[in-house]
Amino acid sequence: MNVIHRLLQQENLNFVLTNRLPRVALTRFMGRFAQIRNPLVRVPSIAAFKFFARPDLGEAKQKKFDSLRDCFVRELKEGARPFDPDPHGVCAPSDGIIGGHGRIQGDELLQIKGMPYSLKELLGNDAAASQLAQQHQGGSYVTLRLRAGMYHRFHAPTDCRVRRVTHIQGDAWNVNPIALKRVKSLYCRNDRAVIETTYRDDHGQEHALTLVPVGAILVASVRLHFLDLNLHHDYAGPQVLPCDATLQRGQEMGWFEHGSTIVVLAPPGLELVDGLSTGSEVRAGQGLLRQA
């Protein structure tokens, strides 16, 4: 195990093994393979997942899984992810490791230090994207990266209303730090969904709060419960999906069929909670942003 771990930490080897492959084709294959229920496939594949990803399955509601996919998207026991009740804060929508974050000024965000990307391009690079980006000017952004073994479901970070979802087809680059250092505008290249929500403050004023789940290699799809829809590389439906769904803080929004990334775009007046910084590990429901 230690030898394999050391090999995978070699940046050049890791990048080649996880990116210089037919990424989309491999992701499609993984989506089909992970659903196989035959025990000759299910048992060794789940065993390999446990060995390499080390998920905490003690938190899972189920003890046995019918497929590798079921293990990926496992539900947790009741109360395993309590949500911070502070009505003035925004919670982490998922488990994750904090990556690029900061104040939104202009069009530039950071995927990692020294690697900027365009906010408008992330959001779709059209008139609607420009308008949405403008609503977040002066606000904050936080990037959450989910490791493969983490809990893959994501939740409403506060009481909110989903107004629209834009699905943007793209590539399937790995989203680990090694790739983020090498691939320019990686988040803008990958398959992603722009989930536009609004929430009301104590004065009844609406504010934009946007979540952007970003796909990656082996992420077969992103499930959105409030649309009853799986978004994946072959999804041929409309790019823009109108929506009007009211969600409560902590309500499950969907899941990744493998680990990936969520970019949280917050309105002005919110900042990262004290004690959190790049590399901090958070859990769904933990306070992420608070009033400045």
C-alpha positions as YAML, in Angstrom:
chain: A
units: angstrom
residues:
- id: 1
  name: MET
  ca: [0.00, 0.00, 0.00]
- id: 2
  name: ASN
  ca: [2.79, 2.43, 0.94]
- id: 3
  name: VAL
  ca: [4.64, 1.74, -2.32]
- id: 4
  name: ILE
  ca: [1.47, 2.39, -4.39]
- id: 5
  name: HIS
  ca: [0.73, 5.55, -2.39]
- id: 6
  name: ARG
  ca: [4.25, 6.87, -2.98]
- id: 7
  name: LEU
  ca: [4.01, 6.14, -6.70]
- id: 8
  name: LEU
  ca: [0.71, 8.01, -7.00]
- id: 9
  name: GLN
  ca: [2.25, 11.00, -5.21]
- id: 10
  name: GLN
  ca: [4.76, 11.36, -8.04]
- id: 11
  name: GLU
  ca: [3.21, 14.30, -9.88]
- id: 12
  name: ASN
  ca: [4.21, 13.36, -13.41]
- id: 13
  name: LEU
  ca: [3.03, 9.77, -13.01]
- id: 14
  name: ASN
  ca: [-0.20, 10.82, -11.30]
- id: 15
  name: PHE
  ca: [-1.00, 13.33, -14.03]
- id: 16
  name: VAL
  ca: [-0.36, 10.81, -16.82]
- id: 17
  name: LEU
  ca: [-2.39, 8.05, -15.15]
- id: 18
  name: THR
  ca: [-5.38, 10.27, -14.41]
- id: 19
  name: ASN
  ca: [-5.42, 12.59, -17.42]
- id: 20
  name: ARG
  ca: [-3.51, 11.22, -20.43]
- id: 21
  name: LEU
  ca: [-6.22, 8.68, -21.03]
- id: 22
  name: PRO
  ca: [-9.51, 8.76, -22.98]
- id: 23
  name: ARG
  ca: [-11.10, 10.61, -20.05]
- id: 24
  name: VAL
  ca: [-14.71, 10.81, -21.24]
- id: 25
  name: ALA
  ca: [-14.76, 7.23, -22.54]
- id: 26
  name: LEU
  ca: [-13.28, 5.96, -19.29]
- id: 27
  name: THR
  ca: [-15.88, 7.95, -17.33]
- id: 28
  name: ARG
  ca: [-18.73, 6.45, -19.40]
- id: 29
  name: PHE
  ca: [-17.30, 2.98, -18.78]
- id: 30
  name: MET
  ca: [-17.01, 3.62, -15.06]
- id: 31
  name: GLY
  ca: [-20.64, 4.75, -14.93]
- id: 32
  name: ARG
  ca: [-21.77, 1.42, -16.40]
- id: 33
  name: PHE
  ca: [-19.26, -0.72, -14.50]
- id: 34
  name: ALA
  ca: [-20.18, 0.77, -11.13]
- id: 35
  name: GLN
  ca: [-23.82, -0.31, -11.58]
- id: 36
  name: ILE
  ca: [-23.02, -4.01, -12.11]
- id: 37
  name: ARG
  ca: [-24.67, -6.06, -9.36]
- id: 38
  name: ASN
  ca: [-23.04, -9.40, -10.11]
- id: 39
  name: PRO
  ca: [-21.08, -10.38, -6.98]
- id: 40
  name: LEU
  ca: [-18.10, -11.44, -9.10]
- id: 41
  name: VAL
  ca: [-17.73, -7.75, -10.03]
- id: 42
  name: ARG
  ca: [-19.36, -6.03, -7.04]
- id: 43
  name: VAL
  ca: [-17.34, -7.67, -4.27]
- id: 44
  name: PRO
  ca: [-13.81, -7.06, -5.60]
- id: 45
  name: SER
  ca: [-14.63, -3.57, -6.88]
- id: 46
  name: ILE
  ca: [-15.98, -2.45, -3.49]
- id: 47
  name: ALA
  ca: [-12.99, -4.07, -1.80]
- id: 48
  name: ALA
  ca: [-10.63, -2.11, -4.08]
- id: 49
  name: PHE
  ca: [-12.58, 1.10, -3.37]
- id: 50
  name: LYS
  ca: [-12.20, 0.53, 0.38]
- id: 51
  name: PHE
  ca: [-8.49, -0.24, 0.00]
- id: 52
  name: PHE
  ca: [-7.56, 2.81, -2.09]
- id: 53
  name: ALA
  ca: [-10.13, 5.45, -1.05]
- id: 54
  name: ARG
  ca: [-10.62, 4.44, 2.60]
- id: 55
  name: PRO
  ca: [-14.23, 5.63, 2.95]
- id: 56
  name: ASP
  ca: [-15.75, 5.78, 6.44]
- id: 57
  name: LEU
  ca: [-18.53, 3.26, 5.87]
- id: 58
  name: GLY
  ca: [-19.32, 3.19, 9.59]
- id: 59
  name: GLU
  ca: [-21.37, 6.36, 8.97]
- id: 60
  name: ALA
  ca: [-23.43, 4.72, 6.23]
- id: 61
  name: LYS
  ca: [-27.10, 3.87, 6.72]
- id: 62
  name: GLN
  ca: [-26.58, 0.61, 4.80]
- id: 63
  name: LYS
  ca: [-24.14, -2.11, 5.78]
- id: 64
  name: LYS
  ca: [-24.23, -3.93, 2.45]
- id: 65
  name: PHE
  ca: [-24.28, -2.47, -1.05]
- id: 66
  name: ASP
  ca: [-25.73, -3.94, -4.23]
- id: 67
  name: SER
  ca: [-23.13, -2.28, -6.47]
- id: 68
  name: LEU
  ca: [-20.06, -0.06, -6.37]
- id: 69
  name: ARG
  ca: [-22.30, 2.86, -7.36]
- id: 70
  name: ASP
  ca: [-24.49, 2.27, -4.31]
- id: 71
  name: CYS
  ca: [-21.36, 2.48, -2.17]
- id: 72
  name: PHE
  ca: [-20.31, 5.75, -3.88]
- id: 73
  name: VAL
  ca: [-23.65, 7.48, -3.29]
- id: 74
  name: ARG
  ca: [-24.35, 5.97, 0.14]
- id: 75
  name: GLU
  ca: [-26.73, 7.71, 2.53]
- id: 76
  name: LEU
  ca: [-25.53, 8.42, 6.05]
- id: 77
  name: LYS
  ca: [-27.15, 7.61, 9.37]
- id: 78
  name: GLU
  ca: [-29.64, 10.13, 10.69]
- id: 79
  name: GLY
  ca: [-27.83, 13.04, 12.34]
- id: 80
  name: ALA
  ca: [-24.41, 12.23, 10.87]
- id: 81
  name: ARG
  ca: [-24.22, 15.68, 9.25]
- id: 82
  name: PRO
  ca: [-26.04, 18.23, 11.45]
- id: 83
  name: PHE
  ca: [-26.40, 21.65, 9.84]
- id: 84
  name: ASP
  ca: [-25.32, 24.81, 11.65]
- id: 85
  name: PRO
  ca: [-28.59, 26.57, 12.57]
- id: 86
  name: ASP
  ca: [-27.14, 30.12, 12.40]
- id: 87
  name: PRO
  ca: [-29.64, 31.87, 10.07]
- id: 88
  name: HIS
  ca: [-27.03, 34.46, 9.09]
- id: 89
  name: GLY
  ca: [-24.48, 31.93, 7.85]
- id: 90
  name: VAL
  ca: [-24.05, 29.63, 4.86]
- id: 91
  name: CYS
  ca: [-23.11, 26.02, 5.54]
- id: 92
  name: ALA
  ca: [-20.84, 23.75, 3.56]
- id: 93
  name: PRO
  ca: [-23.10, 21.96, 1.06]
- id: 94
  name: SER
  ca: [-20.87, 18.87, 1.08]
- id: 95
  name: ASP
  ca: [-17.89, 17.27, 2.67]
- id: 96
  name: GLY
  ca: [-14.72, 18.58, 1.09]
- id: 97
  name: ILE
  ca: [-11.29, 20.13, 1.28]
- id: 98
  name: ILE
  ca: [-11.14, 23.90, 0.87]
- id: 99
  name: GLY
  ca: [-9.21, 24.94, -2.23]
- id: 100
  name: GLY
  ca: [-9.25, 28.30, -4.00]
- id: 101
  name: HIS
  ca: [-11.25, 30.95, -2.17]
- id: 102
  name: GLY
  ca: [-11.42, 34.70, -1.73]
- id: 103
  name: ARG
  ca: [-13.21, 37.91, -2.60]
- id: 104
  name: ILE
  ca: [-14.90, 38.21, -6.01]
- id: 105
  name: GLN
  ca: [-13.64, 41.35, -7.72]
- id: 106
  name: GLY
  ca: [-13.79, 41.51, -11.50]
- id: 107
  name: ASP
  ca: [-13.81, 38.27, -13.47]
- id: 108
  name: GLU
  ca: [-10.89, 36.37, -11.95]
- id: 109
  name: LEU
  ca: [-11.05, 33.47, -9.49]
- id: 110
  name: LEU
  ca: [-8.23, 31.11, -8.51]
- id: 111
  name: GLN
  ca: [-8.38, 27.34, -8.96]
- id: 112
  name: ILE
  ca: [-5.03, 27.18, -7.16]
- id: 113
  name: LYS
  ca: [-2.37, 29.78, -6.40]
- id: 114
  name: GLY
  ca: [-1.02, 31.19, -9.66]
- id: 115
  name: MET
  ca: [-3.77, 29.63, -11.80]
- id: 116
  name: PRO
  ca: [-6.65, 32.06, -12.40]
- id: 117
  name: TYR
  ca: [-9.81, 31.34, -14.36]
- id: 118
  name: SER
  ca: [-12.79, 33.35, -15.58]
- id: 119
  name: LEU
  ca: [-15.95, 33.55, -13.48]
- id: 120
  name: LYS
  ca: [-18.07, 34.31, -16.56]
- id: 121
  name: GLU
  ca: [-16.62, 31.34, -18.41]
- id: 122
  name: LEU
  ca: [-17.34, 29.08, -15.44]
- id: 123
  name: LEU
  ca: [-20.97, 30.24, -15.49]
- id: 124
  name: GLY
  ca: [-21.45, 29.74, -19.23]
- id: 125
  name: ASN
  ca: [-19.82, 32.75, -20.90]
- id: 126
  name: ASP
  ca: [-23.04, 34.28, -22.24]
- id: 127
  name: ALA
  ca: [-25.28, 37.22, -21.35]
- id: 128
  name: ALA
  ca: [-26.97, 35.30, -18.53]
- id: 129
  name: ALA
  ca: [-23.56, 34.34, -17.13]
- id: 130
  name: SER
  ca: [-22.45, 37.97, -17.17]
- id: 131
  name: GLN
  ca: [-25.58, 39.03, -15.32]
- id: 132
  name: LEU
  ca: [-25.15, 36.31, -12.70]
- id: 133
  name: ALA
  ca: [-21.45, 37.14, -12.26]
- id: 134
  name: GLN
  ca: [-22.39, 40.77, -11.64]
- id: 135
  name: GLN
  ca: [-24.70, 39.71, -8.79]
- id: 136
  name: HIS
  ca: [-21.72, 38.13, -7.04]
- id: 137
  name: GLN
  ca: [-19.36, 41.10, -7.38]
- id: 138
  name: GLY
  ca: [-17.97, 41.99, -3.96]
- id: 139
  name: GLY
  ca: [-19.01, 38.59, -2.61]
- id: 140
  name: SER
  ca: [-16.94, 35.52, -1.87]
- id: 141
  name: TYR
  ca: [-16.16, 32.20, -3.49]
- id: 142
  name: VAL
  ca: [-15.07, 28.93, -1.90]
- id: 143
  name: THR
  ca: [-14.02, 25.76, -3.70]
- id: 144
  name: LEU
  ca: [-14.71, 22.39, -2.06]
- id: 145
  name: ARG
  ca: [-12.94, 19.32, -3.44]
- id: 146
  name: LEU
  ca: [-14.40, 15.93, -2.58]
- id: 147
  name: ARG
  ca: [-11.95, 13.04, -2.36]
- id: 148
  name: ALA
  ca: [-13.13, 9.70, -3.76]
- id: 149
  name: GLY
  ca: [-13.77, 8.20, -0.32]
- id: 150
  name: MET
  ca: [-15.77, 11.13, 1.03]
- id: 151
  name: TYR
  ca: [-19.54, 11.32, 1.38]
- id: 152
  name: HIS
  ca: [-20.71, 12.20, -2.16]
- id: 153
  name: ARG
  ca: [-24.08, 13.85, -1.51]
- id: 154
  name: PHE
  ca: [-24.58, 17.60, -1.35]
- id: 155
  name: HIS
  ca: [-27.22, 19.67, 0.41]
- id: 156
  name: ALA
  ca: [-28.85, 23.09, 0.48]
- id: 157
  name: PRO
  ca: [-26.37, 25.36, 2.32]
- id: 158
  name: THR
  ca: [-29.22, 27.50, 3.70]
- id: 159
  name: ASP
  ca: [-32.97, 27.98, 3.17]
- id: 160
  name: CYS
  ca: [-33.12, 28.86, -0.51]
- id: 161
  name: ARG
  ca: [-35.06, 28.74, -3.74]
- id: 162
  name: VAL
  ca: [-33.56, 27.15, -6.86]
- id: 163
  name: ARG
  ca: [-34.34, 29.42, -9.81]
- id: 164
  name: ARG
  ca: [-32.49, 27.84, -12.71]
- id: 165
  name: VAL
  ca: [-29.91, 25.19, -13.61]
- id: 166
  name: THR
  ca: [-27.57, 25.47, -16.58]
- id: 167
  name: HIS
  ca: [-25.86, 22.28, -17.71]
- id: 168
  name: ILE
  ca: [-22.60, 22.87, -19.56]
- id: 169
  name: GLN
  ca: [-21.11, 19.89, -21.37]
- id: 170
  name: GLY
  ca: [-17.36, 19.60, -21.19]
- id: 171
  name: ASP
  ca: [-14.32, 17.42, -20.59]
- id: 172
  name: ALA
  ca: [-13.48, 15.17, -17.65]
- id: 173
  name: TRP
  ca: [-10.09, 16.32, -16.37]
- id: 174
  name: ASN
  ca: [-9.06, 15.17, -12.92]
- id: 175
  name: VAL
  ca: [-9.64, 17.94, -10.34]
- id: 176
  name: ASN
  ca: [-6.86, 17.00, -7.92]
- id: 177
  name: PRO
  ca: [-4.20, 19.63, -7.00]
- id: 178
  name: ILE
  ca: [-1.70, 18.12, -9.45]
- id: 179
  name: ALA
  ca: [-4.03, 18.74, -12.40]
- id: 180
  name: LEU
  ca: [-5.12, 22.15, -11.06]
- id: 181
  name: LYS
  ca: [-1.48, 23.28, -11.21]
- id: 182
  name: ARG
  ca: [-1.10, 22.18, -14.83]
- id: 183
  name: VAL
  ca: [-4.40, 22.61, -16.66]
- id: 184
  name: LYS
  ca: [-5.42, 26.20, -17.31]
- id: 185
  name: SER
  ca: [-9.08, 27.07, -16.57]
- id: 186
  name: LEU
  ca: [-9.75, 23.44, -15.65]
- id: 187
  name: TYR
  ca: [-13.13, 24.07, -14.03]
- id: 188
  name: CYS
  ca: [-14.25, 25.93, -17.16]
- id: 189
  name: ARG
  ca: [-13.32, 22.95, -19.34]
- id: 190
  name: ASN
  ca: [-15.10, 20.21, -17.41]
- id: 191
  name: ASP
  ca: [-18.74, 19.17, -17.48]
- id: 192
  name: ARG
  ca: [-20.62, 21.19, -14.85]
- id: 193
  name: ALA
  ca: [-23.98, 22.46, -13.64]
- id: 194
  name: VAL
  ca: [-24.65, 26.05, -12.59]
- id: 195
  name: ILE
  ca: [-27.32, 25.93, -9.87]
- id: 196
  name: GLU
  ca: [-28.76, 29.41, -9.33]
- id: 197
  name: THR
  ca: [-30.48, 29.91, -6.00]
- id: 198
  name: THR
  ca: [-31.65, 32.89, -3.96]
- id: 199
  name: TYR
  ca: [-32.21, 33.34, -0.25]
- id: 200
  name: ARG
  ca: [-33.75, 36.12, 1.86]
- id: 201
  name: ASP
  ca: [-32.08, 38.03, 4.66]
- id: 202
  name: ASP
  ca: [-33.76, 39.30, 7.83]
- id: 203
  name: HIS
  ca: [-35.14, 42.28, 5.90]
- id: 204
  name: GLY
  ca: [-36.70, 40.13, 3.20]
- id: 205
  name: GLN
  ca: [-34.15, 41.12, 0.58]
- id: 206
  name: GLU
  ca: [-33.14, 38.43, -1.91]
- id: 207
  name: HIS
  ca: [-29.51, 37.54, -2.53]
- id: 208
  name: ALA
  ca: [-27.91, 35.27, -5.14]
- id: 209
  name: LEU
  ca: [-26.19, 32.11, -3.92]
- id: 210
  name: THR
  ca: [-24.82, 29.90, -6.69]
- id: 211
  name: LEU
  ca: [-23.45, 26.36, -6.54]
- id: 212
  name: VAL
  ca: [-21.40, 24.94, -9.40]
- id: 213
  name: PRO
  ca: [-20.86, 21.16, -9.12]
- id: 214
  name: VAL
  ca: [-17.99, 20.33, -11.48]
- id: 215
  name: GLY
  ca: [-17.60, 16.88, -12.98]
- id: 216
  name: ALA
  ca: [-14.28, 15.08, -13.37]
- id: 217
  name: ILE
  ca: [-12.77, 11.85, -14.61]
- id: 218
  name: LEU
  ca: [-14.83, 8.85, -13.43]
- id: 219
  name: VAL
  ca: [-17.70, 11.10, -12.29]
- id: 220
  name: ALA
  ca: [-20.39, 9.35, -14.29]
- id: 221
  name: SER
  ca: [-23.14, 11.85, -13.49]
- id: 222
  name: VAL
  ca: [-24.43, 14.51, -11.13]
- id: 223
  name: ARG
  ca: [-27.86, 13.72, -9.75]
- id: 224
  name: LEU
  ca: [-30.25, 16.62, -9.02]
- id: 225
  name: HIS
  ca: [-33.24, 15.55, -6.94]
- id: 226
  name: PHE
  ca: [-35.26, 18.73, -7.37]
- id: 227
  name: LEU
  ca: [-35.28, 18.17, -11.15]
- id: 228
  name: ASP
  ca: [-35.41, 14.36, -10.95]
- id: 229
  name: LEU
  ca: [-32.51, 14.35, -13.39]
- id: 230
  name: ASN
  ca: [-29.04, 12.87, -13.88]
- id: 231
  name: LEU
  ca: [-26.69, 15.21, -15.74]
- id: 232
  name: HIS
  ca: [-23.85, 13.43, -17.56]
- id: 233
  name: HIS
  ca: [-21.61, 13.74, -20.61]
- id: 234
  name: ASP
  ca: [-24.24, 12.31, -22.96]
- id: 235
  name: TYR
  ca: [-27.17, 14.31, -21.61]
- id: 236
  name: ALA
  ca: [-28.84, 15.76, -24.71]
- id: 237
  name: GLY
  ca: [-31.57, 17.75, -23.02]
- id: 238
  name: PRO
  ca: [-31.85, 21.53, -22.88]
- id: 239
  name: GLN
  ca: [-28.83, 23.41, -21.60]
- id: 240
  name: VAL
  ca: [-30.97, 25.76, -19.50]
- id: 241
  name: LEU
  ca: [-33.40, 24.10, -17.11]
- id: 242
  name: PRO
  ca: [-35.95, 26.46, -15.53]
- id: 243
  name: CYS
  ca: [-36.73, 25.58, -11.96]
- id: 244
  name: ASP
  ca: [-38.72, 26.79, -8.96]
- id: 245
  name: ALA
  ca: [-37.87, 24.56, -6.01]
- id: 246
  name: THR
  ca: [-37.90, 25.69, -2.39]
- id: 247
  name: LEU
  ca: [-35.32, 23.91, -0.25]
- id: 248
  name: GLN
  ca: [-34.68, 23.98, 3.46]
- id: 249
  name: ARG
  ca: [-31.23, 24.22, 5.00]
- id: 250
  name: GLY
  ca: [-29.65, 20.78, 4.91]
- id: 251
  name: GLN
  ca: [-32.14, 19.29, 2.46]
- id: 252
  name: GLU
  ca: [-30.42, 16.92, 0.07]
- id: 253
  name: MET
  ca: [-29.95, 18.43, -3.40]
- id: 254
  name: GLY
  ca: [-28.25, 15.54, -5.14]
- id: 255
  name: TRP
  ca: [-25.02, 13.57, -5.42]
- id: 256
  name: PHE
  ca: [-21.88, 12.94, -7.44]
- id: 257
  name: GLU
  ca: [-21.34, 9.41, -8.71]
- id: 258
  name: HIS
  ca: [-17.75, 9.74, -7.47]
- id: 259
  name: GLY
  ca: [-15.87, 12.57, -5.78]
- id: 260
  name: SER
  ca: [-15.44, 15.93, -7.49]
- id: 261
  name: THR
  ca: [-15.73, 19.67, -6.76]
- id: 262
  name: ILE
  ca: [-18.32, 22.29, -5.84]
- id: 263
  name: VAL
  ca: [-17.65, 26.01, -6.28]
- id: 264
  name: VAL
  ca: [-19.79, 28.13, -3.94]
- id: 265
  name: LEU
  ca: [-20.44, 31.71, -5.06]
- id: 266
  name: ALA
  ca: [-21.81, 33.93, -2.29]
- id: 267
  name: PRO
  ca: [-23.21, 37.48, -2.30]
- id: 268
  name: PRO
  ca: [-21.50, 40.52, -0.76]
- id: 269
  name: GLY
  ca: [-21.47, 40.63, 3.03]
- id: 270
  name: LEU
  ca: [-20.27, 37.06, 3.60]
- id: 271
  name: GLU
  ca: [-16.73, 35.84, 4.25]
- id: 272
  name: LEU
  ca: [-15.01, 32.56, 5.10]
- id: 273
  name: VAL
  ca: [-15.52, 31.43, 8.70]
- id: 274
  name: ASP
  ca: [-12.56, 32.09, 11.00]
- id: 275
  name: GLY
  ca: [-10.23, 29.13, 11.32]
- id: 276
  name: LEU
  ca: [-10.85, 27.83, 7.79]
- id: 277
  name: SER
  ca: [-8.23, 28.16, 5.07]
- id: 278
  name: THR
  ca: [-6.86, 26.34, 2.03]
- id: 279
  name: GLY
  ca: [-6.43, 22.68, 2.93]
- id: 280
  name: SER
  ca: [-9.02, 22.71, 5.73]
- id: 281
  name: GLU
  ca: [-11.35, 19.73, 5.66]
- id: 282
  name: VAL
  ca: [-15.02, 20.47, 6.25]
- id: 283
  name: ARG
  ca: [-18.16, 18.40, 6.52]
- id: 284
  name: ALA
  ca: [-21.57, 19.06, 5.04]
- id: 285
  name: GLY
  ca: [-23.48, 21.30, 7.45]
- id: 286
  name: GLN
  ca: [-20.43, 22.91, 9.00]
- id: 287
  name: GLY
  ca: [-20.43, 26.72, 9.00]
- id: 288
  name: LEU
  ca: [-18.61, 27.85, 5.86]
- id: 289
  name: LEU
  ca: [-19.43, 31.55, 5.36]
- id: 290
  name: ARG
  ca: [-20.62, 34.12, 7.89]
- id: 291
  name: GLN
  ca: [-21.57, 37.77, 7.86]
- id: 292
  name: ALA
  ca: [-18.53, 40.01, 7.60]
...
